[in-house]
């Protein structure tokens, strides 16, 4: 399986600084992010928004796969992710991710859809990653 790559660079302190995010596909290429968009509101992206996009995308794909394997015709799975960032005593923390999904699936009833949806919540790779993967850090000072 391929290893996916992305990078980010931050310049300056937290409040006045600015950063850019890049992905290997160049779909995000010098995409700006800053503290204002992260902790207040702003026009640039932020890590929580990107986590939400990744989680919604992964979940939608995984649910479609699960349903298709069971013989259901999937026309559409749309998932919205709400990533909650809160300031706790220990610092800023992602405390909750809400996934709201709507499926347009032929030949399935609400109970079966809900069962697949719940199983997929813990089965999609991004959900698994957000529950505590091993993180390896290689840090060096230039």
Tab-separated table of N, CA and C in Angstrom:
chain	number	residue	atom	x	y	z
A	1	UNK	N	0.843	-1.184	0.000
A	1	UNK	CA	0.000	0.000	0.000
A	1	UNK	C	0.889	1.250	0.000
A	2	UNK	N	0.468	2.281	-0.684
A	2	UNK	CA	1.273	3.501	-0.721
A	2	UNK	C	1.259	4.241	0.607
A	3	UNK	N	2.275	5.017	0.813
A	3	UNK	CA	2.349	5.916	1.968
A	3	UNK	C	1.985	7.305	1.457
A	4	UNK	N	0.979	7.906	2.054
A	4	UNK	CA	0.528	9.240	1.639
A	4	UNK	C	1.306	10.295	2.403
A	5	UNK	N	1.623	11.379	1.708
A	5	UNK	CA	2.458	12.412	2.321
A	5	UNK	C	1.783	13.778	2.252
A	6	UNK	N	2.057	14.559	3.257
A	6	UNK	CA	1.640	15.955	3.293
A	6	UNK	C	2.656	16.677	4.161
A	7	UNK	N	2.727	17.985	4.030
A	7	UNK	CA	3.608	18.740	4.913
A	7	UNK	C	2.982	20.084	5.225
A	8	UNK	N	3.464	20.644	6.302
A	8	UNK	CA	2.998	21.955	6.732
A	8	UNK	C	4.194	22.731	7.266
A	9	UNK	N	4.156	24.029	7.062
A	9	UNK	CA	5.183	24.908	7.630
A	9	UNK	C	4.482	26.058	8.331
A	10	UNK	N	4.945	26.365	9.545
A	10	UNK	CA	4.417	27.469	10.330
A	10	UNK	C	5.523	28.476	10.529
A	11	UNK	N	5.226	29.761	10.349
A	11	UNK	CA	6.211	30.820	10.549
A	11	UNK	C	5.666	31.815	11.557
A	12	UNK	N	6.404	32.026	12.628
A	12	UNK	CA	6.024	33.013	13.631
A	12	UNK	C	5.401	32.395	14.858
A	13	UNK	N	4.899	33.277	15.737
A	13	UNK	CA	4.261	32.793	16.960
A	13	UNK	C	2.828	32.356	16.650
A	14	UNK	N	2.124	31.893	17.660
A	14	UNK	CA	0.790	31.343	17.431
A	14	UNK	C	-0.196	32.382	16.918
A	15	UNK	N	-0.268	33.545	17.573
A	15	UNK	CA	-1.296	34.528	17.212
A	15	UNK	C	-1.020	35.242	15.890
A	16	UNK	N	0.208	35.689	15.681
A	16	UNK	CA	0.513	36.471	14.486
A	16	UNK	C	1.071	35.623	13.349
A	17	UNK	N	1.428	34.397	13.648
A	17	UNK	CA	2.043	33.546	12.642
A	17	UNK	C	1.075	33.084	11.579
A	18	UNK	N	1.652	32.504	10.545
A	18	UNK	CA	0.877	31.960	9.434
A	18	UNK	C	1.567	30.698	8.958
A	19	UNK	N	0.775	29.821	8.368
A	19	UNK	CA	1.338	28.578	7.872
A	19	UNK	C	0.782	28.225	6.514
A	20	UNK	N	1.392	27.186	5.930
A	20	UNK	CA	0.896	26.649	4.666
A	20	UNK	C	0.961	25.136	4.716
A	21	UNK	N	0.003	24.528	4.043
A	21	UNK	CA	-0.130	23.077	4.005
A	21	UNK	C	-0.033	22.631	2.556
A	22	UNK	N	0.654	21.509	2.336
A	22	UNK	CA	0.827	20.948	0.998
A	22	UNK	C	0.564	19.449	1.027
A	23	UNK	N	-0.008	18.932	-0.054
A	23	UNK	CA	-0.179	17.498	-0.199
A	23	UNK	C	0.578	17.030	-1.434
A	24	UNK	N	0.931	15.751	-1.448
A	24	UNK	CA	1.715	15.224	-2.557
A	24	UNK	C	0.966	15.319	-3.884
A	25	UNK	N	-0.357	15.296	-3.862
A	25	UNK	CA	-1.129	15.410	-5.097
A	25	UNK	C	-1.200	16.854	-5.599
A	26	UNK	N	-0.771	17.777	-4.770
A	26	UNK	CA	-0.804	19.214	-5.059
A	26	UNK	C	-2.226	19.788	-5.034
A	27	UNK	N	-3.211	19.001	-4.582
A	27	UNK	CA	-4.555	19.563	-4.441
A	27	UNK	C	-4.563	20.634	-3.363
A	28	UNK	N	-3.764	20.437	-2.343
A	28	UNK	CA	-3.480	21.504	-1.391
A	28	UNK	C	-2.041	21.904	-1.663
A	29	UNK	N	-1.851	23.080	-2.200
A	29	UNK	CA	-0.518	23.543	-2.574
A	29	UNK	C	-0.327	24.945	-2.013
A	30	UNK	N	0.489	25.035	-0.981
A	30	UNK	CA	0.675	26.297	-0.265
A	30	UNK	C	-0.663	26.850	0.219
A	31	UNK	N	-1.518	25.961	0.730
A	31	UNK	CA	-2.826	26.341	1.257
A	31	UNK	C	-2.631	26.991	2.623
A	32	UNK	N	-3.068	28.228	2.788
A	32	UNK	CA	-2.813	28.934	4.044
A	32	UNK	C	-3.682	28.455	5.205
A	33	UNK	N	-3.098	28.517	6.391
A	33	UNK	CA	-3.836	28.305	7.635
A	33	UNK	C	-3.271	29.218	8.695
A	34	UNK	N	-4.116	29.566	9.681
A	34	UNK	CA	-3.671	30.468	10.727
A	34	UNK	C	-4.482	30.247	11.993
A	35	UNK	N	-4.072	30.899	13.061
A	35	UNK	CA	-4.731	30.730	14.357
A	35	UNK	C	-6.145	31.294	14.355
A	36	UNK	N	-6.368	32.364	13.627
A	36	UNK	CA	-7.703	32.948	13.582
A	36	UNK	C	-8.732	31.965	13.049
A	37	UNK	N	-8.389	31.255	11.993
A	37	UNK	CA	-9.314	30.264	11.429
A	37	UNK	C	-9.447	29.041	12.316
A	38	UNK	N	-8.482	28.821	13.154
A	38	UNK	CA	-8.524	27.643	14.024
A	38	UNK	C	-9.300	27.907	15.309
A	39	UNK	N	-9.079	29.036	15.922
A	39	UNK	CA	-9.653	29.289	17.244
A	39	UNK	C	-10.825	30.269	17.224
A	40	UNK	N	-11.045	30.938	16.124
A	40	UNK	CA	-12.145	31.894	16.002
A	40	UNK	C	-12.881	31.599	14.705
A	41	UNK	N	-12.854	32.519	13.761
A	41	UNK	CA	-13.378	32.256	12.428
A	41	UNK	C	-12.482	32.987	11.448
A	42	UNK	N	-12.360	32.436	10.281
A	42	UNK	CA	-11.485	33.042	9.292
A	42	UNK	C	-11.681	32.401	7.940
A	43	UNK	N	-10.891	32.835	6.989
A	43	UNK	CA	-11.070	32.374	5.613
A	43	UNK	C	-10.039	31.339	5.184
A	44	UNK	N	-9.100	30.985	6.056
A	44	UNK	CA	-8.140	29.952	5.704
A	44	UNK	C	-8.573	28.628	6.329
A	45	UNK	N	-7.868	27.566	6.022
A	45	UNK	CA	-8.228	26.269	6.591
A	45	UNK	C	-7.596	26.107	7.963
A	46	UNK	N	-7.804	24.961	8.569
A	46	UNK	CA	-7.216	24.664	9.876
A	46	UNK	C	-7.140	23.151	10.041
A	47	UNK	N	-6.325	22.663	10.958
A	47	UNK	CA	-6.178	21.223	11.119
A	47	UNK	C	-7.481	20.487	11.412
A	48	UNK	N	-8.361	21.083	12.209
A	48	UNK	CA	-9.606	20.402	12.546
A	48	UNK	C	-10.512	20.252	11.326
A	49	UNK	N	-10.549	21.268	10.485
A	49	UNK	CA	-11.337	21.194	9.254
A	49	UNK	C	-10.799	20.078	8.357
A	50	UNK	N	-9.492	19.969	8.271
A	50	UNK	CA	-8.887	18.934	7.433
A	50	UNK	C	-9.130	17.537	8.002
A	51	UNK	N	-9.091	17.413	9.326
A	51	UNK	CA	-9.429	16.129	9.960
A	51	UNK	C	-10.882	15.780	9.646
A	52	UNK	N	-11.771	16.760	9.741
A	52	UNK	CA	-13.177	16.532	9.429
A	52	UNK	C	-13.382	16.086	7.994
A	53	UNK	N	-12.696	16.733	7.063
A	53	UNK	CA	-12.811	16.354	5.650
A	53	UNK	C	-12.301	14.930	5.427
A	54	UNK	N	-11.171	14.605	6.031
A	54	UNK	CA	-10.610	13.260	5.887
A	54	UNK	C	-11.543	12.216	6.493
A	55	UNK	N	-12.085	12.517	7.665
A	55	UNK	CA	-12.961	11.556	8.338
A	55	UNK	C	-14.260	11.366	7.550
A	56	UNK	N	-14.871	12.448	7.089
A	56	UNK	CA	-16.103	12.346	6.315
A	56	UNK	C	-15.877	11.576	5.020
A	57	UNK	N	-14.763	11.849	4.358
A	57	UNK	CA	-14.457	11.150	3.107
A	57	UNK	C	-14.214	9.669	3.319
A	58	UNK	N	-13.430	9.336	4.318
A	58	UNK	CA	-13.123	7.943	4.622
A	58	UNK	C	-14.385	7.199	5.027
A	59	UNK	N	-15.168	7.796	5.911
A	59	UNK	CA	-16.381	7.155	6.401
A	59	UNK	C	-17.358	6.889	5.257
A	60	UNK	N	-17.549	7.867	4.380
A	60	UNK	CA	-18.474	7.693	3.257
A	60	UNK	C	-18.036	6.547	2.355
A	61	UNK	N	-16.734	6.490	2.066
A	61	UNK	CA	-16.214	5.398	1.232
A	61	UNK	C	-16.390	4.048	1.910
A	62	UNK	N	-16.068	3.983	3.192
A	62	UNK	CA	-16.142	2.720	3.922
A	62	UNK	C	-17.580	2.229	4.041
A	63	UNK	N	-18.518	3.135	4.288
A	63	UNK	CA	-19.923	2.729	4.392
A	63	UNK	C	-20.433	2.246	3.036
A	64	UNK	N	-20.089	2.945	1.978
A	64	UNK	CA	-20.491	2.505	0.634
A	64	UNK	C	-19.928	1.111	0.341
A	65	UNK	N	-18.692	0.871	0.727
A	65	UNK	CA	-18.069	-0.434	0.519
A	65	UNK	C	-18.800	-1.522	1.304
A	66	UNK	N	-19.092	-1.250	2.567
A	66	UNK	CA	-19.783	-2.217	3.413
A	66	UNK	C	-21.150	-2.581	2.830
A	67	UNK	N	-21.891	-1.578	2.400
A	67	UNK	CA	-23.223	-1.817	1.843
A	67	UNK	C	-23.150	-2.544	0.505
A	68	UNK	N	-22.200	-2.160	-0.330
A	68	UNK	CA	-22.035	-2.796	-1.641
A	68	UNK	C	-21.671	-4.269	-1.502
A	69	UNK	N	-20.818	-4.582	-0.535
A	69	UNK	CA	-20.430	-5.975	-0.310
A	69	UNK	C	-21.621	-6.846	0.069
A	70	UNK	N	-22.634	-6.224	0.673
A	70	UNK	CA	-23.836	-6.960	1.072
A	70	UNK	C	-24.876	-6.994	-0.053
A	71	UNK	N	-24.523	-6.441	-1.218
A	71	UNK	CA	-25.399	-6.513	-2.376
A	71	UNK	C	-26.329	-5.335	-2.574
A	72	UNK	N	-26.194	-4.298	-1.754
A	72	UNK	CA	-27.048	-3.121	-1.902
A	72	UNK	C	-26.453	-2.185	-2.952
A	73	UNK	N	-27.331	-1.527	-3.709
A	73	UNK	CA	-26.879	-0.554	-4.703
A	73	UNK	C	-26.793	0.812	-4.032
A	74	UNK	N	-25.592	1.312	-3.931
A	74	UNK	CA	-25.357	2.604	-3.285
A	74	UNK	C	-25.335	3.692	-4.354
A	75	UNK	N	-26.269	4.604	-4.247
A	75	UNK	CA	-26.288	5.755	-5.155
A	75	UNK	C	-25.480	6.913	-4.583
A	76	UNK	N	-25.543	7.081	-3.260
A	76	UNK	CA	-24.846	8.210	-2.640
A	76	UNK	C	-24.745	7.997	-1.132
A	77	UNK	N	-23.595	8.331	-0.589
A	77	UNK	CA	-23.405	8.449	0.856
A	77	UNK	C	-22.789	9.826	1.079
A	78	UNK	N	-23.482	10.683	1.805
A	78	UNK	CA	-22.953	12.022	2.097
A	78	UNK	C	-22.792	12.144	3.602
A	79	UNK	N	-21.595	12.502	4.019
A	79	UNK	CA	-21.295	12.624	5.445
A	79	UNK	C	-20.751	14.010	5.762
A	80	UNK	N	-21.319	14.627	6.778
A	80	UNK	CA	-20.804	15.886	7.313
A	80	UNK	C	-20.105	15.562	8.626
A	81	UNK	N	-18.948	16.136	8.829
A	81	UNK	CA	-18.200	15.935	10.073
A	81	UNK	C	-18.103	17.263	10.804
A	82	UNK	N	-18.394	17.224	12.093
A	82	UNK	CA	-18.243	18.395	12.950
A	82	UNK	C	-17.175	18.055	13.975
A	83	UNK	N	-16.054	18.736	13.893
A	83	UNK	CA	-14.926	18.484	14.786
A	83	UNK	C	-14.948	19.554	15.873
A	84	UNK	N	-15.093	19.120	17.125
A	84	UNK	CA	-15.194	20.036	18.271
A	84	UNK	C	-13.811	20.233	18.894
A	85	UNK	N	-13.345	21.452	18.884
A	85	UNK	CA	-12.090	21.823	19.533
A	85	UNK	C	-12.442	22.664	20.749
A	86	UNK	N	-11.981	22.229	21.917
A	86	UNK	CA	-12.290	22.942	23.153
A	86	UNK	C	-11.019	23.230	23.935
A	87	UNK	N	-11.059	24.312	24.694
A	87	UNK	CA	-9.937	24.634	25.573
A	87	UNK	C	-10.216	24.019	26.941
A	88	UNK	N	-9.419	23.022	27.294
A	88	UNK	CA	-9.524	22.352	28.586
A	88	UNK	C	-8.362	22.789	29.467
A	89	UNK	N	-8.361	22.362	30.704
A	89	UNK	CA	-7.241	22.685	31.592
A	89	UNK	C	-5.921	22.204	31.017
A	90	UNK	N	-5.941	21.068	30.320
A	90	UNK	CA	-4.721	20.494	29.755
A	90	UNK	C	-4.335	21.132	28.429
A	91	UNK	N	-5.164	22.043	27.915
A	91	UNK	CA	-4.883	22.706	26.642
A	91	UNK	C	-5.979	22.424	25.627
A	92	UNK	N	-5.787	22.935	24.422
A	92	UNK	CA	-6.780	22.724	23.373
A	92	UNK	C	-6.838	21.245	23.017
A	93	UNK	N	-8.066	20.733	22.902
A	93	UNK	CA	-8.282	19.308	22.687
A	93	UNK	C	-9.465	19.091	21.761
A	94	UNK	N	-9.314	18.165	20.817
A	94	UNK	CA	-10.465	17.720	20.036
A	94	UNK	C	-11.232	16.781	20.952
A	95	UNK	N	-12.423	17.209	21.343
A	95	UNK	CA	-13.196	16.453	22.320
A	95	UNK	C	-14.259	15.556	21.694
A	96	UNK	N	-14.637	15.861	20.460
A	96	UNK	CA	-15.702	15.074	19.842
A	96	UNK	C	-15.691	15.304	18.344
A	97	UNK	N	-16.047	14.254	17.611
A	97	UNK	CA	-16.310	14.373	16.177
A	97	UNK	C	-17.693	13.791	15.939
A	98	UNK	N	-18.571	14.608	15.384
A	98	UNK	CA	-19.911	14.157	15.038
A	98	UNK	C	-19.955	13.871	13.542
A	99	UNK	N	-20.385	12.668	13.189
A	99	UNK	CA	-20.579	12.309	11.790
A	99	UNK	C	-22.078	12.227	11.523
A	100	UNK	N	-22.562	13.035	10.613
A	100	UNK	CA	-23.957	13.006	10.185
A	100	UNK	C	-23.960	12.506	8.748
A	101	UNK	N	-24.516	11.320	8.545
A	101	UNK	CA	-24.477	10.731	7.210
A	101	UNK	C	-25.874	10.448	6.684
A	102	UNK	N	-26.028	10.633	5.396
A	102	UNK	CA	-27.281	10.361	4.711
A	102	UNK	C	-26.961	9.454	3.530
A	103	UNK	N	-27.657	8.334	3.470
A	103	UNK	CA	-27.432	7.393	2.389
A	103	UNK	C	-28.614	7.291	1.456
A	104	UNK	N	-28.314	7.233	0.188
A	104	UNK	CA	-29.321	6.920	-0.831
A	104	UNK	C	-28.933	5.536	-1.346
A	105	UNK	N	-29.609	4.525	-0.812
A	105	UNK	CA	-29.234	3.138	-1.046
A	105	UNK	C	-30.491	2.353	-1.420
A	106	UNK	N	-30.407	1.620	-2.501
A	106	UNK	CA	-31.557	0.846	-2.971
A	106	UNK	C	-31.633	-0.495	-2.247
A	107	UNK	N	-32.852	-0.896	-1.881
A	107	UNK	CA	-33.107	-2.216	-1.345
A	107	UNK	C	-32.734	-2.438	0.106
A	108	UNK	N	-32.642	-1.387	0.884
A	108	UNK	CA	-32.262	-1.527	2.291
A	108	UNK	C	-33.291	-0.803	3.159
A	109	UNK	N	-33.512	-1.327	4.360
A	109	UNK	CA	-34.414	-0.626	5.282
A	109	UNK	C	-33.588	0.180	6.285
A	110	UNK	N	-34.262	1.017	7.054
A	110	UNK	CA	-33.583	1.928	7.982
A	110	UNK	C	-32.773	1.181	9.034
A	111	UNK	N	-33.284	0.066	9.538
A	111	UNK	CA	-32.568	-0.688	10.576
A	111	UNK	C	-31.266	-1.278	10.042
A	112	UNK	N	-31.304	-1.840	8.853
A	112	UNK	CA	-30.090	-2.424	8.263
A	112	UNK	C	-29.075	-1.329	7.936
A	113	UNK	N	-29.579	-0.190	7.439
A	113	UNK	CA	-28.677	0.930	7.148
A	113	UNK	C	-27.998	1.402	8.433
A	114	UNK	N	-28.779	1.564	9.498
A	114	UNK	CA	-28.226	2.017	10.777
A	114	UNK	C	-27.180	1.038	11.302
A	115	UNK	N	-27.415	-0.263	11.136
A	115	UNK	CA	-26.462	-1.278	11.583
A	115	UNK	C	-25.137	-1.141	10.834
A	116	UNK	N	-25.198	-1.017	9.524
A	116	UNK	CA	-23.973	-0.837	8.729
A	116	UNK	C	-23.274	0.470	9.085
A	117	UNK	N	-24.064	1.517	9.271
A	117	UNK	CA	-23.494	2.823	9.605
A	117	UNK	C	-22.734	2.755	10.929
A	118	UNK	N	-23.309	2.110	11.928
A	118	UNK	CA	-22.667	2.000	13.238
A	118	UNK	C	-21.394	1.153	13.165
A	119	UNK	N	-21.441	0.053	12.446
A	119	UNK	CA	-20.249	-0.793	12.299
A	119	UNK	C	-19.127	-0.043	11.593
A	120	UNK	N	-19.490	0.762	10.623
A	120	UNK	CA	-18.488	1.511	9.863
A	120	UNK	C	-17.832	2.588	10.709
A	121	UNK	N	-18.564	3.111	11.695
A	121	UNK	CA	-18.018	4.181	12.551
A	121	UNK	C	-16.684	3.769	13.169
A	122	UNK	N	-16.576	2.546	13.603
A	122	UNK	CA	-15.321	2.097	14.211
A	122	UNK	C	-14.421	1.379	13.225
A	123	UNK	N	-14.924	1.108	12.019
A	123	UNK	CA	-14.148	0.324	11.065
A	123	UNK	C	-13.398	1.104	10.017
A	124	UNK	N	-13.770	2.354	9.759
A	124	UNK	CA	-13.059	3.078	8.696
A	124	UNK	C	-11.654	3.446	9.181
A	125	UNK	N	-10.670	3.453	8.288
A	125	UNK	CA	-9.284	3.694	8.695
A	125	UNK	C	-9.057	5.002	9.439
A	126	UNK	N	-9.744	6.073	9.064
A	126	UNK	CA	-9.542	7.345	9.769
A	126	UNK	C	-10.140	7.267	11.171
A	127	UNK	N	-11.289	6.621	11.328
A	127	UNK	CA	-11.835	6.428	12.677
A	127	UNK	C	-10.836	5.671	13.536
A	128	UNK	N	-10.250	4.633	12.981
A	128	UNK	CA	-9.255	3.857	13.729
A	128	UNK	C	-8.059	4.731	14.109
A	129	UNK	N	-7.615	5.550	13.174
A	129	UNK	CA	-6.455	6.408	13.437
A	129	UNK	C	-6.741	7.408	14.542
A	130	UNK	N	-7.976	7.880	14.611
A	130	UNK	CA	-8.323	8.889	15.602
A	130	UNK	C	-8.559	8.303	16.993
A	131	UNK	N	-8.458	7.009	17.129
A	131	UNK	CA	-8.615	6.389	18.444
A	131	UNK	C	-7.282	6.017	19.061
A	132	UNK	N	-6.207	6.482	18.491
A	132	UNK	CA	-4.924	6.280	19.145
A	132	UNK	C	-3.918	5.435	18.404
A	133	UNK	N	-3.531	5.835	17.203
A	133	UNK	CA	-2.497	5.080	16.510
A	133	UNK	C	-1.134	5.339	17.134
A	134	UNK	N	-0.193	4.474	16.804
A	134	UNK	CA	1.182	4.721	17.204
A	134	UNK	C	1.672	5.912	16.371
A	135	UNK	N	2.205	6.901	17.016
A	135	UNK	CA	2.756	8.058	16.325
A	135	UNK	C	4.263	8.023	16.512
A	136	UNK	N	4.970	8.010	15.404
A	136	UNK	CA	6.427	7.993	15.432
A	136	UNK	C	6.899	9.384	15.080
A	137	UNK	N	7.746	9.958	15.902
A	137	UNK	CA	8.253	11.302	15.661
A	137	UNK	C	9.754	11.251	15.434
A	138	UNK	N	10.184	11.869	14.371
A	138	UNK	CA	11.609	12.069	14.104
A	138	UNK	C	11.811	13.578	14.069
A	139	UNK	N	12.489	14.136	15.063
A	139	UNK	CA	12.654	15.584	15.167
A	139	UNK	C	14.127	15.934	15.169
A	140	UNK	N	14.473	16.963	14.419
A	140	UNK	CA	15.857	17.436	14.449
A	140	UNK	C	15.849	18.948	14.349
A	141	UNK	N	16.863	19.554	14.899
A	141	UNK	CA	16.999	20.996	14.906
A	141	UNK	C	17.938	21.392	13.785
A	142	UNK	N	17.549	22.371	13.007
A	142	UNK	CA	18.378	22.834	11.901
A	142	UNK	C	19.307	23.908	12.392
